[in-house]
């Protein structure tokens, strides 16, 4: 299994869902912040994340919106609190509280293998983010979850969101590597397909909150699939290389 990744000098990682557990982390933060278990905070978190997905896709396609995820998360939160489902919460959440909630996304917990696996990978290759998150969010998250990145590539820095080509090509440019010497690690097959279209290597990592209903169908090229490797943890990936 090591052959498909032979010669790879740099591994760049999707972050939300791949490295960190956004769903569990934000749901727990909402429960703790509000002191209430009467609301379905899991659904609130999922709706917030779905707003992120739609917003980043729009901007990636050339539409209107901010390249700063903090601004984006605040816009989505305000829209949610104006909606029929959540408007009963709006009066109790002033500007300062909403800003504090936006920063929940800066303190997402890593999956159980993330930190240890990244430290092992760091000994063998360059590791960095390739995330839609803004720079300060990614740095704060790295400190919170002990993620030892060599470099932080952000949609904010590279001028768009994935899957816009600017993001993948920008990372390759700044790493000074040809695409076949750089691998994207992600829990989202659509992200990996976009990276592969630019010649990058691809590593699919299974995570419980991501690609639900799709995970089992993703196979490595050696098994007749479309990605270079499939793993269940970063520690498994480190062992492959």
Coordinates of C-alpha atoms in Angstrom, one line a residue:
X1 CA 0.0 0.0 0.0
X2 CA 3.0 2.3 0.4
X3 CA 3.8 2.5 -3.3
X4 CA 1.0 5.0 -4.3
X5 CA 2.4 7.5 -1.8
X6 CA 6.1 7.0 -2.6
X7 CA 7.8 10.3 -3.3
X8 CA 5.2 12.4 -1.6
X9 CA 7.0 15.3 0.2
X10 CA 4.0 17.2 1.6
X11 CA 0.7 16.2 3.0
X12 CA -2.0 18.9 3.2
X13 CA -5.1 18.3 5.3
X14 CA -8.7 19.3 5.1
X15 CA -9.5 20.3 8.7
X16 CA -13.2 20.4 9.5
X17 CA -14.4 16.8 10.0
X18 CA -11.1 15.4 8.8
X19 CA -8.8 16.5 11.6
X20 CA -11.3 17.8 14.1
X21 CA -14.8 16.8 15.3
X22 CA -16.8 20.0 14.5
X23 CA -20.2 18.4 15.3
X24 CA -19.4 17.1 18.8
X25 CA -17.3 20.1 19.7
X26 CA -19.8 22.8 18.8
X27 CA -22.8 20.9 20.1
X28 CA -21.0 20.5 23.5
X29 CA -20.0 24.2 23.5
X30 CA -23.5 25.3 22.9
X31 CA -24.9 23.2 25.7
X32 CA -22.2 24.5 28.1
X33 CA -22.6 28.1 27.0
X34 CA -26.4 28.2 27.2
X35 CA -26.7 25.9 30.2
X36 CA -29.8 24.5 28.5
X37 CA -30.5 21.0 27.3
X38 CA -34.0 21.9 26.2
X39 CA -32.9 22.8 22.6
X40 CA -31.7 20.4 20.0
X41 CA -28.2 21.8 19.8
X42 CA -27.0 19.0 17.5
X43 CA -29.5 20.1 14.9
X44 CA -28.5 23.7 15.5
X45 CA -24.8 22.8 14.9
X46 CA -25.7 20.8 11.7
X47 CA -27.7 23.7 10.3
X48 CA -24.9 26.1 11.0
X49 CA -22.5 23.7 9.2
X50 CA -24.9 23.3 6.3
X51 CA -24.9 27.1 5.9
X52 CA -21.1 27.0 5.8
X53 CA -21.2 24.4 3.0
X54 CA -23.6 26.4 0.9
X55 CA -21.8 29.7 1.5
X56 CA -18.3 28.4 0.7
X57 CA -19.7 26.6 -2.4
X58 CA -21.2 29.9 -3.6
X59 CA -18.0 31.9 -3.1
X60 CA -15.9 29.1 -4.7
X61 CA -18.0 29.4 -7.8
X62 CA -17.4 33.1 -8.0
X63 CA -20.4 34.3 -6.0
X64 CA -20.7 37.0 -3.3
X65 CA -19.4 36.5 0.2
X66 CA -16.4 36.9 2.6
X67 CA -13.2 34.8 2.5
X68 CA -13.1 35.1 6.3
X69 CA -14.9 32.2 7.9
X70 CA -15.5 34.1 11.2
X71 CA -17.4 36.7 9.2
X72 CA -19.2 33.9 7.3
X73 CA -20.1 32.0 10.5
X74 CA -21.6 35.2 12.0
X75 CA -23.6 36.0 8.9
X76 CA -25.0 32.4 9.0
X77 CA -25.7 32.6 12.7
X78 CA -27.6 35.9 12.4
X79 CA -29.7 34.4 9.5
X80 CA -30.5 31.3 11.6
X81 CA -31.6 33.4 14.5
X82 CA -34.0 35.3 12.2
X83 CA -35.5 32.0 11.0
X84 CA -38.8 30.6 12.3
X85 CA -37.1 27.6 13.9
X86 CA -34.5 29.6 16.0
X87 CA -35.9 33.1 16.3
X88 CA -37.0 32.5 19.9
X89 CA -33.3 32.4 20.9
X90 CA -32.4 35.7 19.2
X91 CA -33.5 38.2 21.9
X92 CA -31.3 36.5 24.5
X93 CA -28.2 36.5 22.4
X94 CA -26.6 39.9 22.1
X95 CA -23.7 40.9 19.9
X96 CA -21.1 39.9 22.4
X97 CA -22.6 36.5 22.9
X98 CA -22.9 35.9 19.2
X99 CA -19.2 36.8 18.7
X100 CA -18.3 34.4 21.5
X101 CA -20.3 31.6 19.8
X102 CA -18.6 32.3 16.5
X103 CA -15.3 31.5 18.2
X104 CA -16.6 28.1 19.3
X105 CA -15.3 27.1 15.8
X106 CA -11.7 28.1 16.9
X107 CA -11.7 25.4 19.7
X108 CA -12.7 22.2 18.0
X109 CA -11.4 19.0 19.5
X110 CA -9.3 16.7 17.4
X111 CA -10.2 13.1 16.7
X112 CA -8.5 10.7 19.1
X113 CA -5.8 9.9 16.6
X114 CA -5.2 13.4 15.2
X115 CA -2.5 14.9 17.3
X116 CA -0.4 11.7 17.7
X117 CA -0.8 10.8 14.1
X118 CA 0.2 14.3 12.9
X119 CA 3.3 14.2 15.1
X120 CA 4.3 10.9 13.5
X121 CA 3.7 12.2 10.0
X122 CA 5.6 15.4 10.7
X123 CA 8.8 13.3 11.2
X124 CA 8.5 12.0 7.6
X125 CA 7.1 14.8 5.5
X126 CA 5.9 18.4 5.5
X127 CA 2.4 18.7 7.0
X128 CA -0.1 21.6 6.7
X129 CA -3.7 22.6 6.5
X130 CA -5.6 23.1 3.2
X131 CA -8.7 24.5 4.8
X132 CA -11.5 27.0 4.1
X133 CA -10.9 28.3 7.6
X134 CA -9.3 31.7 8.1
X135 CA -5.8 31.9 9.4
X136 CA -6.5 32.9 13.0
X137 CA -9.1 30.2 13.4
X138 CA -6.7 27.6 12.2
X139 CA -3.9 28.8 14.4
X140 CA -6.1 28.9 17.5
X141 CA -7.5 25.5 16.6
X142 CA -3.9 24.1 16.3
X143 CA -3.1 25.4 19.8
X144 CA -6.3 24.1 21.3
X145 CA -6.1 20.6 19.8
X146 CA -2.2 20.2 19.7
X147 CA -1.9 20.0 15.9
X148 CA 1.7 20.5 14.9
X149 CA 1.4 22.0 11.5
X150 CA 4.5 23.1 9.5
X151 CA 2.4 25.5 7.5
X152 CA -1.2 26.9 7.5
X153 CA -2.8 27.3 4.1
X154 CA -6.2 28.9 4.3
X155 CA -8.9 29.9 1.8
X156 CA -8.5 33.4 3.2
X157 CA -4.8 33.4 2.1
X158 CA -5.3 31.7 -1.2
X159 CA -8.2 33.8 -2.4
X160 CA -11.2 31.5 -2.5
X161 CA -12.7 28.3 -1.0
X162 CA -12.4 24.7 -2.1
X163 CA -13.1 23.4 -4.7
X164 CA -11.9 26.5 -6.5
X165 CA -8.6 25.7 -8.3
X166 CA -6.9 28.7 -6.6
X167 CA -6.8 26.8 -3.3
X168 CA -5.1 23.6 -4.5
X169 CA -2.8 25.3 -7.0
X170 CA -1.9 28.0 -4.5
X171 CA -0.7 25.4 -2.0
X172 CA 1.4 23.6 -4.6
X173 CA 3.0 26.9 -5.6
X174 CA 3.9 27.9 -2.0
X175 CA 5.2 24.4 -1.2
X176 CA 7.3 24.4 -4.4
X177 CA 6.3 20.9 -5.2
X178 CA 4.8 19.3 -8.4
X179 CA 1.3 17.9 -7.7
X180 CA 2.4 14.3 -7.7
X181 CA 4.6 15.1 -4.7
X182 CA 1.8 16.6 -2.6
X183 CA -1.1 14.6 -1.2
X184 CA -4.4 15.9 0.1
X185 CA -5.8 14.1 3.1
X186 CA -9.6 14.5 3.5
X187 CA -12.7 12.8 4.8
X188 CA -14.7 14.2 1.8
X189 CA -14.5 12.5 -1.5
X190 CA -15.6 15.6 -3.4
X191 CA -12.5 17.5 -2.0
X192 CA -10.2 14.6 -3.1
X193 CA -11.7 14.5 -6.6
X194 CA -10.9 18.2 -7.0
X195 CA -7.3 17.7 -5.8
X196 CA -6.9 14.8 -8.1
X197 CA -8.0 16.9 -11.0
X198 CA -4.9 19.0 -10.5
X199 CA -2.6 15.9 -10.3
X200 CA -2.4 15.7 -6.5
X201 CA -2.2 12.4 -4.6
X202 CA -5.3 11.6 -2.5
X203 CA -5.8 10.0 0.9
X204 CA -9.3 9.3 2.1
X205 CA -9.8 9.0 5.9
X206 CA -13.0 7.7 7.3
X207 CA -14.6 9.8 10.0
X208 CA -18.0 9.1 11.6
X209 CA -19.6 12.5 10.9
X210 CA -18.4 12.9 7.3
X211 CA -19.6 11.4 3.9
X212 CA -22.3 9.4 5.7
X213 CA -23.6 6.7 3.4
X214 CA -20.6 7.1 1.1
X215 CA -17.6 6.0 3.1
X216 CA -17.9 2.3 2.4
X217 CA -18.0 2.9 -1.4
X218 CA -14.7 4.8 -1.4
X219 CA -11.8 2.5 -2.4
X220 CA -8.2 2.8 -3.2
X221 CA -6.9 2.5 -6.7
X222 CA -5.4 -0.9 -5.8
X223 CA -8.9 -2.1 -5.0
X224 CA -10.4 -0.6 -8.2
X225 CA -11.3 2.8 -6.6
X226 CA -10.3 6.4 -7.3
X227 CA -8.1 7.5 -4.4
X228 CA -4.5 6.6 -3.7
X229 CA -5.0 5.3 -0.2
X230 CA -7.9 4.8 2.3
X231 CA -7.2 4.9 6.0
X232 CA -9.1 4.9 9.3
X233 CA -6.6 7.1 11.2
X234 CA -3.6 9.4 10.8
X235 CA -1.6 6.9 12.7
X236 CA -2.4 4.3 10.0
X237 CA -1.4 6.8 7.4
X238 CA 1.9 7.5 9.2
X239 CA 2.6 3.8 9.2
X240 CA 2.1 3.6 5.4
X241 CA 4.8 6.1 4.6

